Coordinates of C-alpha atoms and ligand atoms in Angstrom, one line a residue:
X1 CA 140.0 72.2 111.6
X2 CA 139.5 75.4 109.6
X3 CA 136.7 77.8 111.3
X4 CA 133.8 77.5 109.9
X5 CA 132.5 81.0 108.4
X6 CA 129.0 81.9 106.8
X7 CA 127.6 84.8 105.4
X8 CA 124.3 86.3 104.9
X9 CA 124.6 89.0 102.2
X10 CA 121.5 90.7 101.3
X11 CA 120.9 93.0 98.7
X12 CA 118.9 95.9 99.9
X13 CA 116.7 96.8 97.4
X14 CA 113.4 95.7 99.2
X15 CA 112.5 94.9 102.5
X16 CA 114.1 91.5 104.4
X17 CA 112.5 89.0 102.2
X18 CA 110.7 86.3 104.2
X19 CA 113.1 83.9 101.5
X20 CA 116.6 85.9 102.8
X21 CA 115.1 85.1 106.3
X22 CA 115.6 81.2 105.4
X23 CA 119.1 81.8 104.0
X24 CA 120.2 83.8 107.0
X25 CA 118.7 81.5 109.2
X26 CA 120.2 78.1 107.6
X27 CA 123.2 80.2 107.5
X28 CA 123.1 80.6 111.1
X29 CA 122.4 77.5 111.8
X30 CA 124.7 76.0 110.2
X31 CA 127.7 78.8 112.2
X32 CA 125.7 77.6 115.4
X33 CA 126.1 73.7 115.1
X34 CA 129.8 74.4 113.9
X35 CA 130.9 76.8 116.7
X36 CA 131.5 78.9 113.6
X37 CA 130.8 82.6 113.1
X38 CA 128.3 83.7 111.1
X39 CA 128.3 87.4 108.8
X40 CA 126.3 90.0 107.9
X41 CA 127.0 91.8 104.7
X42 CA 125.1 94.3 103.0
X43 CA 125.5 94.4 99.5
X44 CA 124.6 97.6 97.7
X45 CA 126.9 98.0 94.8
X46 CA 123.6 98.5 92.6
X47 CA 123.2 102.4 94.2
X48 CA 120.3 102.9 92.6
X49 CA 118.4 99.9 94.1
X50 CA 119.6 100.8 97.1
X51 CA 118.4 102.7 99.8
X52 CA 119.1 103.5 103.7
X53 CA 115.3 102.2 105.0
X54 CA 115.8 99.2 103.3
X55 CA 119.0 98.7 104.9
X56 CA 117.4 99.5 108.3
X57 CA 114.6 97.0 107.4
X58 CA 117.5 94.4 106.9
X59 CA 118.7 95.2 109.9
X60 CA 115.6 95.5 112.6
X61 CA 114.2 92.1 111.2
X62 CA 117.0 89.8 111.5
X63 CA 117.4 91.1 115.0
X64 CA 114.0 90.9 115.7
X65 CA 114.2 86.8 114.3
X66 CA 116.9 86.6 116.7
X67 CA 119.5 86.3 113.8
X68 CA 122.1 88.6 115.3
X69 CA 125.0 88.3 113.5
X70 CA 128.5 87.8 115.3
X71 CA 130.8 90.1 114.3
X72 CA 131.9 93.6 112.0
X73 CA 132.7 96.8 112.3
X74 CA 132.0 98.5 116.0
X75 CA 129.7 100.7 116.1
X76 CA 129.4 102.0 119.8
X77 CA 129.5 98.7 121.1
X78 CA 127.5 96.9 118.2
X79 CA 128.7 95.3 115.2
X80 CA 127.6 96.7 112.2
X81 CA 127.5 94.9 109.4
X82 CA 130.1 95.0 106.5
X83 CA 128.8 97.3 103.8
X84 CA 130.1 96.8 100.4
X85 CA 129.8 100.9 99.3
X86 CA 132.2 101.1 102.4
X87 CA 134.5 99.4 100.3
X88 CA 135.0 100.2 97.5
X89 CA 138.9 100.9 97.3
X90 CA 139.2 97.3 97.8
X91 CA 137.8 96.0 94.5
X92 CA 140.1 97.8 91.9
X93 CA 143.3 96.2 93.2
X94 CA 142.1 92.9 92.6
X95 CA 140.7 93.3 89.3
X96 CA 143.9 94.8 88.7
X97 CA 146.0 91.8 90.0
X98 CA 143.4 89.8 87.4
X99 CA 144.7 92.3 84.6
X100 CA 147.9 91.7 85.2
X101 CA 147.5 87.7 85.3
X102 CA 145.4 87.8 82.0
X103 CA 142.3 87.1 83.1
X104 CA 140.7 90.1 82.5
X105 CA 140.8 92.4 80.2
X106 CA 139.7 95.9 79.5
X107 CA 136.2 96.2 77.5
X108 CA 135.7 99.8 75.5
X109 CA 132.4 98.4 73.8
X110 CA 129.4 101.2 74.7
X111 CA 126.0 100.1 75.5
X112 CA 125.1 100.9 72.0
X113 CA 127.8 98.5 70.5
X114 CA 126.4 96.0 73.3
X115 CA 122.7 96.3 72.7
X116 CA 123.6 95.9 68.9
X117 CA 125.1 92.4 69.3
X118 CA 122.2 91.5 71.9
X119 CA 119.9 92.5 69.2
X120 CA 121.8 90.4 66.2
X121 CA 121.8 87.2 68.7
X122 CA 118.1 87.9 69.1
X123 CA 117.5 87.8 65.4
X124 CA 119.4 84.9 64.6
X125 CA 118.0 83.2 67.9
X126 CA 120.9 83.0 69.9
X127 CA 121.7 83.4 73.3
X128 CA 123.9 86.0 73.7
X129 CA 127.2 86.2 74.9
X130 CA 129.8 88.7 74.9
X131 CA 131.9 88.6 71.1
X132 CA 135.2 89.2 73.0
X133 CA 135.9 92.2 70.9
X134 CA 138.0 93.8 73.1
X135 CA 140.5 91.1 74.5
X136 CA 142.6 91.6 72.1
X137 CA 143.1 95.4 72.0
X138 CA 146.8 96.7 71.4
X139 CA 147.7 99.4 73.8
X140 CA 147.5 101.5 70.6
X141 CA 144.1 100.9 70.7
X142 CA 143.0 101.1 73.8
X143 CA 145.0 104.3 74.2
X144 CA 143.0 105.7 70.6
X145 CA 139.9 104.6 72.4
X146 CA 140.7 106.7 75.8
X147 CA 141.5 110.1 73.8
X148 CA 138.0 109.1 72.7
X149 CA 137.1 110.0 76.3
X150 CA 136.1 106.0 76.7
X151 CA 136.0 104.9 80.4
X152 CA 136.5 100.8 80.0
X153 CA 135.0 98.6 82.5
X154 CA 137.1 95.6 83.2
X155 CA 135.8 91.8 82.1
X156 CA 136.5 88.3 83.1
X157 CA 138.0 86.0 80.4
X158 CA 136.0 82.4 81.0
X159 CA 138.0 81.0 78.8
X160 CA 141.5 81.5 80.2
X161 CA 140.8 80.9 83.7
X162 CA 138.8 77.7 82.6
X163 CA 141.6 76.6 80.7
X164 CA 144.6 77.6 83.1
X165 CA 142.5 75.4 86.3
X166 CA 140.2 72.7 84.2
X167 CA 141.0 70.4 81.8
X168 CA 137.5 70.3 80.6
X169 CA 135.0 73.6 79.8
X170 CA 132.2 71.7 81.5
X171 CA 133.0 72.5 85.7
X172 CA 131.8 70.7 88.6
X173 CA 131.6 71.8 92.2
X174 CA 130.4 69.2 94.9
X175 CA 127.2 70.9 96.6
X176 CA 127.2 70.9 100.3
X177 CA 122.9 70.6 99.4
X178 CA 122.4 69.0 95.4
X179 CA 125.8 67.1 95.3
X180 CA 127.7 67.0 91.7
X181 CA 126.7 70.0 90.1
X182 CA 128.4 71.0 86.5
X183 CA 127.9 73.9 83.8
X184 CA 129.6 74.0 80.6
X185 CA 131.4 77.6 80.9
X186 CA 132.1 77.6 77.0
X187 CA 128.2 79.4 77.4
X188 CA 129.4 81.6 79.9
X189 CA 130.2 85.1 78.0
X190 CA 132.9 87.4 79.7
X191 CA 131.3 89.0 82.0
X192 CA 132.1 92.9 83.5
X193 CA 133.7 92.4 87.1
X194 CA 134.4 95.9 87.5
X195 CA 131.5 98.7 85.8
X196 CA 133.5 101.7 84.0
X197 CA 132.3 103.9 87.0
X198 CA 134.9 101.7 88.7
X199 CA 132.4 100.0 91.0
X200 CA 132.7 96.2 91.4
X201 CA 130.1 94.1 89.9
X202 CA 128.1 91.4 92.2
X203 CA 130.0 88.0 91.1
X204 CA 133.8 90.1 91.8
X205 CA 132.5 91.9 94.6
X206 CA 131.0 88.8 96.5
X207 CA 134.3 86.8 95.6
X208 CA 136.4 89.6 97.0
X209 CA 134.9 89.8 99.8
X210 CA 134.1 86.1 100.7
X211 CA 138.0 85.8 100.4
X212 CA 139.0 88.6 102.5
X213 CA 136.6 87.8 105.1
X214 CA 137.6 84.2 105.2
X215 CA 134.0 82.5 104.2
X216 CA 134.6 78.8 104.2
X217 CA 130.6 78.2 103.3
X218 CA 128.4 79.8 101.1
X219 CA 124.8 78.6 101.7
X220 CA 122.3 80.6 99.5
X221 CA 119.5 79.8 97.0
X222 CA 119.7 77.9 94.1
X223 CA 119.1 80.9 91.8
X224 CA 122.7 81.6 92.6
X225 CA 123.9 78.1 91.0
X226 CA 124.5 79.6 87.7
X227 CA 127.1 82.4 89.8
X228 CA 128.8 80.0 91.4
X229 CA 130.6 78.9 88.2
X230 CA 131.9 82.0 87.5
X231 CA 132.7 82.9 91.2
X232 CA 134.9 79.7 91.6
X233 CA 137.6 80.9 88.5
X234 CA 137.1 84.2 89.5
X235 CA 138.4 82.5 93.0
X236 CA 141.0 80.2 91.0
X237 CA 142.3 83.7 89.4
X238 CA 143.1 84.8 92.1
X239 CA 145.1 82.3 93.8
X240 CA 142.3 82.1 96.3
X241 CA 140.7 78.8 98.1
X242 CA 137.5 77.8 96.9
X243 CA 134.9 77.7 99.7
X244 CA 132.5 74.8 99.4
X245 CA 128.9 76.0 98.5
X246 CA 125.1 74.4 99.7
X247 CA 122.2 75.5 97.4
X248 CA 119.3 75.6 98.9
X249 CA 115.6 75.2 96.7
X250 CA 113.4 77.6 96.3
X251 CA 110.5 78.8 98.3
X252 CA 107.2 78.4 96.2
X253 CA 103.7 80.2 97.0
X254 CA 101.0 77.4 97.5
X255 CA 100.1 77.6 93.3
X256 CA 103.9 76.4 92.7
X257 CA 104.7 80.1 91.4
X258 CA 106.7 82.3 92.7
X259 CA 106.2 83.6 96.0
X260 CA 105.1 87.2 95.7
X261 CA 103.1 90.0 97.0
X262 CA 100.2 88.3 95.0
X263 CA 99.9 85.6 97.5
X264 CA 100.2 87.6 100.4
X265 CA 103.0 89.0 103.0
X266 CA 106.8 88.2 101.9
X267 CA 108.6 90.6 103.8
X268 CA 109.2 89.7 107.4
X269 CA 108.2 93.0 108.4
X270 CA 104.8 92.7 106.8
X271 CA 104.2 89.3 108.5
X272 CA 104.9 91.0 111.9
X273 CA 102.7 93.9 111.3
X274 CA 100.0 91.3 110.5
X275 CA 100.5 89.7 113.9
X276 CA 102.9 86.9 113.3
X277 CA 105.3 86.4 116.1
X278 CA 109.1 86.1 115.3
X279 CA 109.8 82.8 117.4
X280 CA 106.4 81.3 114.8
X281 CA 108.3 83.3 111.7
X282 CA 111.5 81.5 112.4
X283 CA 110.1 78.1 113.1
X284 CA 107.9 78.1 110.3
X285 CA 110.8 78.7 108.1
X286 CA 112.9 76.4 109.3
X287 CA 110.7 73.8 108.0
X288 CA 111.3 75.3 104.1
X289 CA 113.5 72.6 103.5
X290 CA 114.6 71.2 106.8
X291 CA 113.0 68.8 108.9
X292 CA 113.5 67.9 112.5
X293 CA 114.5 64.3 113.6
X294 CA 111.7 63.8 116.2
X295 CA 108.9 64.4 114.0
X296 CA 107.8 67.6 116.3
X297 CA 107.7 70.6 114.4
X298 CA 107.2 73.2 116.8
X299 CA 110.7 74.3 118.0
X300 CA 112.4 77.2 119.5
X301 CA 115.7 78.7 117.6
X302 CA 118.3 77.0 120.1
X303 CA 116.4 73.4 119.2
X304 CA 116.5 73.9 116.3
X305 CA 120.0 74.4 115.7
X306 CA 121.2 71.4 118.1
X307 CA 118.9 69.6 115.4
X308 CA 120.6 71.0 112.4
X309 CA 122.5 69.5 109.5
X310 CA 123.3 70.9 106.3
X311 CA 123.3 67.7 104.5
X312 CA 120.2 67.0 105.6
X313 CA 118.2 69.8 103.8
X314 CA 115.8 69.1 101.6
X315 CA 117.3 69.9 97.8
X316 CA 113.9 70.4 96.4
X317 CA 111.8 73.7 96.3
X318 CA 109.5 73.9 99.4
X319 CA 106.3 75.0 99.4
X320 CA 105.0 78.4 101.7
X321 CA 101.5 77.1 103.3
X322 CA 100.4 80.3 104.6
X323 CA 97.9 78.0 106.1
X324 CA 100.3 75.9 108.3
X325 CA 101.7 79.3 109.3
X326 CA 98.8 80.5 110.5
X327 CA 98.4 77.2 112.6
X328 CA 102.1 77.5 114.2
X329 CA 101.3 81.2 115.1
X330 CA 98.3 80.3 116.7
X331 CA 100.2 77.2 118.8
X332 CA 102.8 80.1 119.8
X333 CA 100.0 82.4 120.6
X334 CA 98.5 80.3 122.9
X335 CA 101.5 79.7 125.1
X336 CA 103.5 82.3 125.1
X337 CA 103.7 84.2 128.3
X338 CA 100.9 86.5 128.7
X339 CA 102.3 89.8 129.7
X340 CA 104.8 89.7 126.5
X341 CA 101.7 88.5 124.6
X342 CA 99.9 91.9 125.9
X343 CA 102.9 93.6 125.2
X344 CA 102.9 92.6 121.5
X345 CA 99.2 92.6 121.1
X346 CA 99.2 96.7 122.1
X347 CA 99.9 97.6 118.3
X348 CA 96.8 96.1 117.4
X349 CA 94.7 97.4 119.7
X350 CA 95.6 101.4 118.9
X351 CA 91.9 102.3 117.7
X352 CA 90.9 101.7 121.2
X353 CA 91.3 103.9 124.5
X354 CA 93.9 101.5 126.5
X355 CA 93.4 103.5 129.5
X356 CA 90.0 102.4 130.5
X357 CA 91.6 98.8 131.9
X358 CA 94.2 98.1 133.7
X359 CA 97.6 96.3 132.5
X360 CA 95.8 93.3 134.8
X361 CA 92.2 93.7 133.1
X362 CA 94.1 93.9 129.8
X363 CA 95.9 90.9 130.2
X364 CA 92.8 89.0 131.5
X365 CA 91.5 90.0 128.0
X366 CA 93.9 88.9 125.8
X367 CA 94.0 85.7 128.1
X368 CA 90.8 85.0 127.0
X369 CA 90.5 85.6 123.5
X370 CA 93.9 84.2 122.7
X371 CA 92.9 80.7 122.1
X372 CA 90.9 80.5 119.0
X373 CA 93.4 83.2 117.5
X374 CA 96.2 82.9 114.5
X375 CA 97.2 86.0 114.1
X376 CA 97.5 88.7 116.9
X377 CA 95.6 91.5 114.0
X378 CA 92.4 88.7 115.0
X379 CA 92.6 90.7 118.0
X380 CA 91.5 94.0 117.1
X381 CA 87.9 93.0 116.6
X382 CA 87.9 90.0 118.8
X383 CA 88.4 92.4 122.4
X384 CA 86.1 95.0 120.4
X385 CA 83.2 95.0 123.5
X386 CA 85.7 94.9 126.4
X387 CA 85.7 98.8 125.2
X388 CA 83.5 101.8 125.0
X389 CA 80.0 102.0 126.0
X390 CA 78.1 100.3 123.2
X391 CA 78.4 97.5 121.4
X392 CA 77.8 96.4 117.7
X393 CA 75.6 93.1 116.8
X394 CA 77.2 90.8 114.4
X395 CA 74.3 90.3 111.6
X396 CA 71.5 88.3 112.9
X397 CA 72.3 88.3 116.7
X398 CA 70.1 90.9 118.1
X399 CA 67.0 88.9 116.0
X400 CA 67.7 85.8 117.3
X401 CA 69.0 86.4 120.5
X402 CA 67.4 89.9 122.1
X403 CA 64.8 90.1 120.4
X404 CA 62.9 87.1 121.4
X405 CA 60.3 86.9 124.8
X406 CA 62.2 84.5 125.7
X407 CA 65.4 86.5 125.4
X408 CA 63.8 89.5 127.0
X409 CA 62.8 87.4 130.1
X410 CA 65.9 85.9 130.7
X411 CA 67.6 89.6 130.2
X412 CA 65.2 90.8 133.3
X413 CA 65.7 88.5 135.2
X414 CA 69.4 88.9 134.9
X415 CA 69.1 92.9 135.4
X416 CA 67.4 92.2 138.3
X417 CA 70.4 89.8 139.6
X418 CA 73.0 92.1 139.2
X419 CA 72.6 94.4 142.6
X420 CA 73.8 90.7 144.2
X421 CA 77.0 89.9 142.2
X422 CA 80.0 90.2 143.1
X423 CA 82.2 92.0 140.2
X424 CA 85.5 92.2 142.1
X425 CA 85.7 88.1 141.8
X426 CA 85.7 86.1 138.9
X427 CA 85.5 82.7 140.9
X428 CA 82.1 84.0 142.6
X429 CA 81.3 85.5 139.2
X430 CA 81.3 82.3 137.5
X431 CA 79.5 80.4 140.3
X432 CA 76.6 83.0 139.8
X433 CA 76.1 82.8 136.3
X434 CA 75.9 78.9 137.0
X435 CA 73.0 79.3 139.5
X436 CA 71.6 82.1 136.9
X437 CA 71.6 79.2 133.9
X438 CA 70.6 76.4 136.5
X439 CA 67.4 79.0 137.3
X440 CA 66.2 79.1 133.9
X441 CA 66.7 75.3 133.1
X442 CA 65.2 74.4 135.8
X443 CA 61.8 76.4 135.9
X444 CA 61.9 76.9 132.0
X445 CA 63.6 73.9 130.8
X446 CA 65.7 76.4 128.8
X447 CA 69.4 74.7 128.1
X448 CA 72.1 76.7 129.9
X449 CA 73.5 77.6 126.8
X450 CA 70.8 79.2 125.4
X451 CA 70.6 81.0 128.3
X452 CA 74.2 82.5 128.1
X453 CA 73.9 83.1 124.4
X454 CA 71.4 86.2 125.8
X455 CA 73.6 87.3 128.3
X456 CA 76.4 87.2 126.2
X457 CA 74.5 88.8 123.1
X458 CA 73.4 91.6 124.7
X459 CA 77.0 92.2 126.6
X460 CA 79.0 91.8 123.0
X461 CA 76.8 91.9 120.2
X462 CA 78.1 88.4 119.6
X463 CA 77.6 84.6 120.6
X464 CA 80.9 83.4 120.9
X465 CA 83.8 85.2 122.6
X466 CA 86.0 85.2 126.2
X467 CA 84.5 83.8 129.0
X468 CA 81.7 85.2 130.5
X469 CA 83.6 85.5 134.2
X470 CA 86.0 87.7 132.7
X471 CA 83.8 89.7 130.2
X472 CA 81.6 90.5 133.4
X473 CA 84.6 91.5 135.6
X474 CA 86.6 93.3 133.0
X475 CA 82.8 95.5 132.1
X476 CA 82.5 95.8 135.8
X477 CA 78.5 96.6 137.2
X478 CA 77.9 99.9 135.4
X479 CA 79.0 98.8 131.8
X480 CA 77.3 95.6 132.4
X481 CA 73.9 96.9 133.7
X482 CA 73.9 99.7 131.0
X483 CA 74.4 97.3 128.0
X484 CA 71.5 94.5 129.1
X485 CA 69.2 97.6 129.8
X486 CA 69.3 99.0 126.5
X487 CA 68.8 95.3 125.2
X488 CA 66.0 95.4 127.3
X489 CA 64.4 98.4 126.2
X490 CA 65.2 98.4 122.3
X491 CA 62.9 95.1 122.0
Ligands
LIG501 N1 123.3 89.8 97.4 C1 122.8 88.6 96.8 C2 121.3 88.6 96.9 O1 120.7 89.3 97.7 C3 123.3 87.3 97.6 C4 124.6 87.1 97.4 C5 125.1 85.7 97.8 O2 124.6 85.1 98.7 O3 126.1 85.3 97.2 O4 120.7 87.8 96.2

């Protein structure tokens, strides 16, 4: 059986989109469940979209997804990926070898001359395509048109490579994804495979190098479709195997638009900062267009690929619920393993002066206050009174839960407790507070919640939060006895 091959081929004119993160991943999925290998490829022929922290971005968030890709050139002991501006004294010698076959041809026309016949097929509502104007140039000509000082770029004849491989202008390729697709390339204009600066265009340069590095599937986004027509003569041309290809659909924002920064993150490095966890990322985006056979949707990279089948993937455009996101996040929050939860909750928690608790005290935190949480950036405000001395009230808290007699004698009574408990132990800690709330409902018939609501109140400036064993221990006696006496005394 031939070796499977994939690529993931990223242009780097933005940050990893959270979209190429789906490609790369179905990509390497697809390597995974083939014992195939699976390519990393940077593709910045477009220098001026290009630039070297986007290409770092590329880099640090597919590793960080745990998409590491499996092979290129060393360096020290890593594989780089391929870069396409690395390259570029391959391109000419194919589009020369396409020259010489006749299927391509040199094009003199300036941008004027080109933007003139755009404009004239605007005016007579046409869609433009290429008037061919230079195929059939005599060497006089062309040798007229360089004493001009003319630099030709080099374009693909449609029409010669459709006719030499198809008996028919309308092509069809069988998609690994949509099935039969076809496109009529008697639309297609001849397009410019290698740019006058004698750089390589995207459709050559992508063919080039899927045939020199052996890429046996393409699997990329359905705005490609229309490429893939011209990539397969461009392949044909050249003597070259067609791989097969698998379109996948596109990834909609909620409103059926496309995804953008309107709707919120799209890079994966923007989601990270906002406290989503790779392993949720990679998950979640797994289910744009695949789903698992067992129905259960939370699965780690390695299950997800035993699971995986290309044919299986949805054709259709998937929608991006930021919404179930934020639920999967929150189900890897919860059980991920606390001390690389701390670890990744630090970067949140900068505005606050780590060093007054312990690695222990500062796990028992986030412990705590990790349930009700989607997104690790909840964090910052949620472990807000395990630091500094005072606290702020969230709006109405004080009123209706200091400021009361009621309040005030519970918040006595506990200030008068406090000599007796025992702040080194959360077990005995909790077991106090019990006999504290049994007290007042008791001899007050006050309900033990009620009574914790004050306690907690004037501890956090809040009524919900981590538990009160914790929030007592982690204060420790001074913090503790400082914050209910200045409840206390600012009734
Ligand atoms: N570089 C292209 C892009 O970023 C992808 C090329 C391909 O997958 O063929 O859209």
């Amino acid at each position: 059986m031939e070796e499977i091959r994939v690529r993931i081929a990223p242009s780097p004119s933005g940050n990893l989109h959270i979209g190429t993160a789906r490609t790369a991943l179905f990509n390497y999925l697809f390597a995974k469940k083939n014992n195939g290998k699976y390519v990393l490829r940077i593709e910045d022929t477009d220098a001026e979209r290009t630039s070297q922290e986007y290409i770092d971005n590329i880099f640090d968030s597919l590793k960080a997804l745990g998409l590491n890709w499996d092979e290129g050139p060393d360096v020290g002991g890593e594989y780089g990926p391929y870069t396409q501006s690395e390259r570029f004294d391959i391109y000419p010698k194919y589009a020369q070898m396409l020259l010489d076959k006749g299927f391509a041809y040199e094009c003199f026309c300036t941008p004027e001359e080109l933007e003139a016949e755009k404009e004239e097929a605007t005016k007579n509502k046409k869609a433009y395509v290429y008037s061919k104007k230079c195929q059939n140039l005599t060497e006089e000509e062309k040798a007229k048109l360089r004493a001009e000082g003319r630099k030709p770029a080099i374009r693909f004849s449609i029409e010669k490579a459709q006719k030499a491989f198809h008996n028919n202008p309308v092509i069809h390729f069988d998609d690994l994804v949509k099935g039969d697709l076809h496109q009529d390339t008697s639309l297609i204009g001849d397009f410019v495979i290698m740019k006058s600066n004698g750089t390589p265009t995207y459709n050559f340069a992508v063919v080039i190098d899927d045939m020199l590095m052996k890429i046996s599937h393409i699997i990329r986004g359905e705005d490609h479709i229309s490429n893939t027509f011209k990539q397969i003569l461009i392949y044909e041309a050249l003597g070259a195997e067609v791989p097969k290809f698998g379109h996948l659909g596109m990834i909609l924002a909620p409103d059926r638009s496309k995804l953008s920064k309107r709707h919120g993150a799209t890079a994966v490095s923007e989601f990270v900062e906002k406290g989503y966890l790779t392993e949720a990322l990679i998950n979640f985006v797994a289910l744009l267009g695949w789903s698992p056979s067992d129905g259960q949707e939370i699965k780690s990279l390695d299950e997800i690929a035993q699971d995986f089948r290309i044919n299986e993937v949805s054709s259709s455009n998937s929608i991006f619920e930021y919404d179930k996101l934020n639920w999967m996040n929150g189900q890897y929050i919860k059980k991920m393993d606390i001390k690389e939860l701390t670890q990744l909750a630090k970067p949140f928690l900068n505005k606050y002066d780590l060093t007054e608790l312990t690695q222990a005290q500062l796990e028992k935190v986030i412990e705590s206050t990790r349930e009700p949480i989607t997104v690790l950036s909840d964090l910052t405000n949620d472990v807000a009174y395990f630091f500094g001395k005072d606290i702020e009230f969230e709006e109405g808290v004080k009123e209706k839960n200091i400021d009361t007699e009621q309040a005030q004698n519970i918040l006595k009574y506990f200030d008068s407790q406090l000599d007796s408990y025992d702040f080194n132990n959360e077990e005995k800690l909790h077991e106090q507070l019990a006999e504290f709330r049994t007290y007042f409902k008791e001899n007050f018939g006050i309900k033990p919640k009620e009574t914790m609501w004050t306690v907690r109140a004037a501890l956090t400036g809040r009524t919900h939060g981590a538990d009160m064993g914790v929030i007592l221990e982690v204060l420790g006696k001074e913090k503790v006895k400082y914050r209910i006496q200045k409840a206390i005394n600012c009734k």
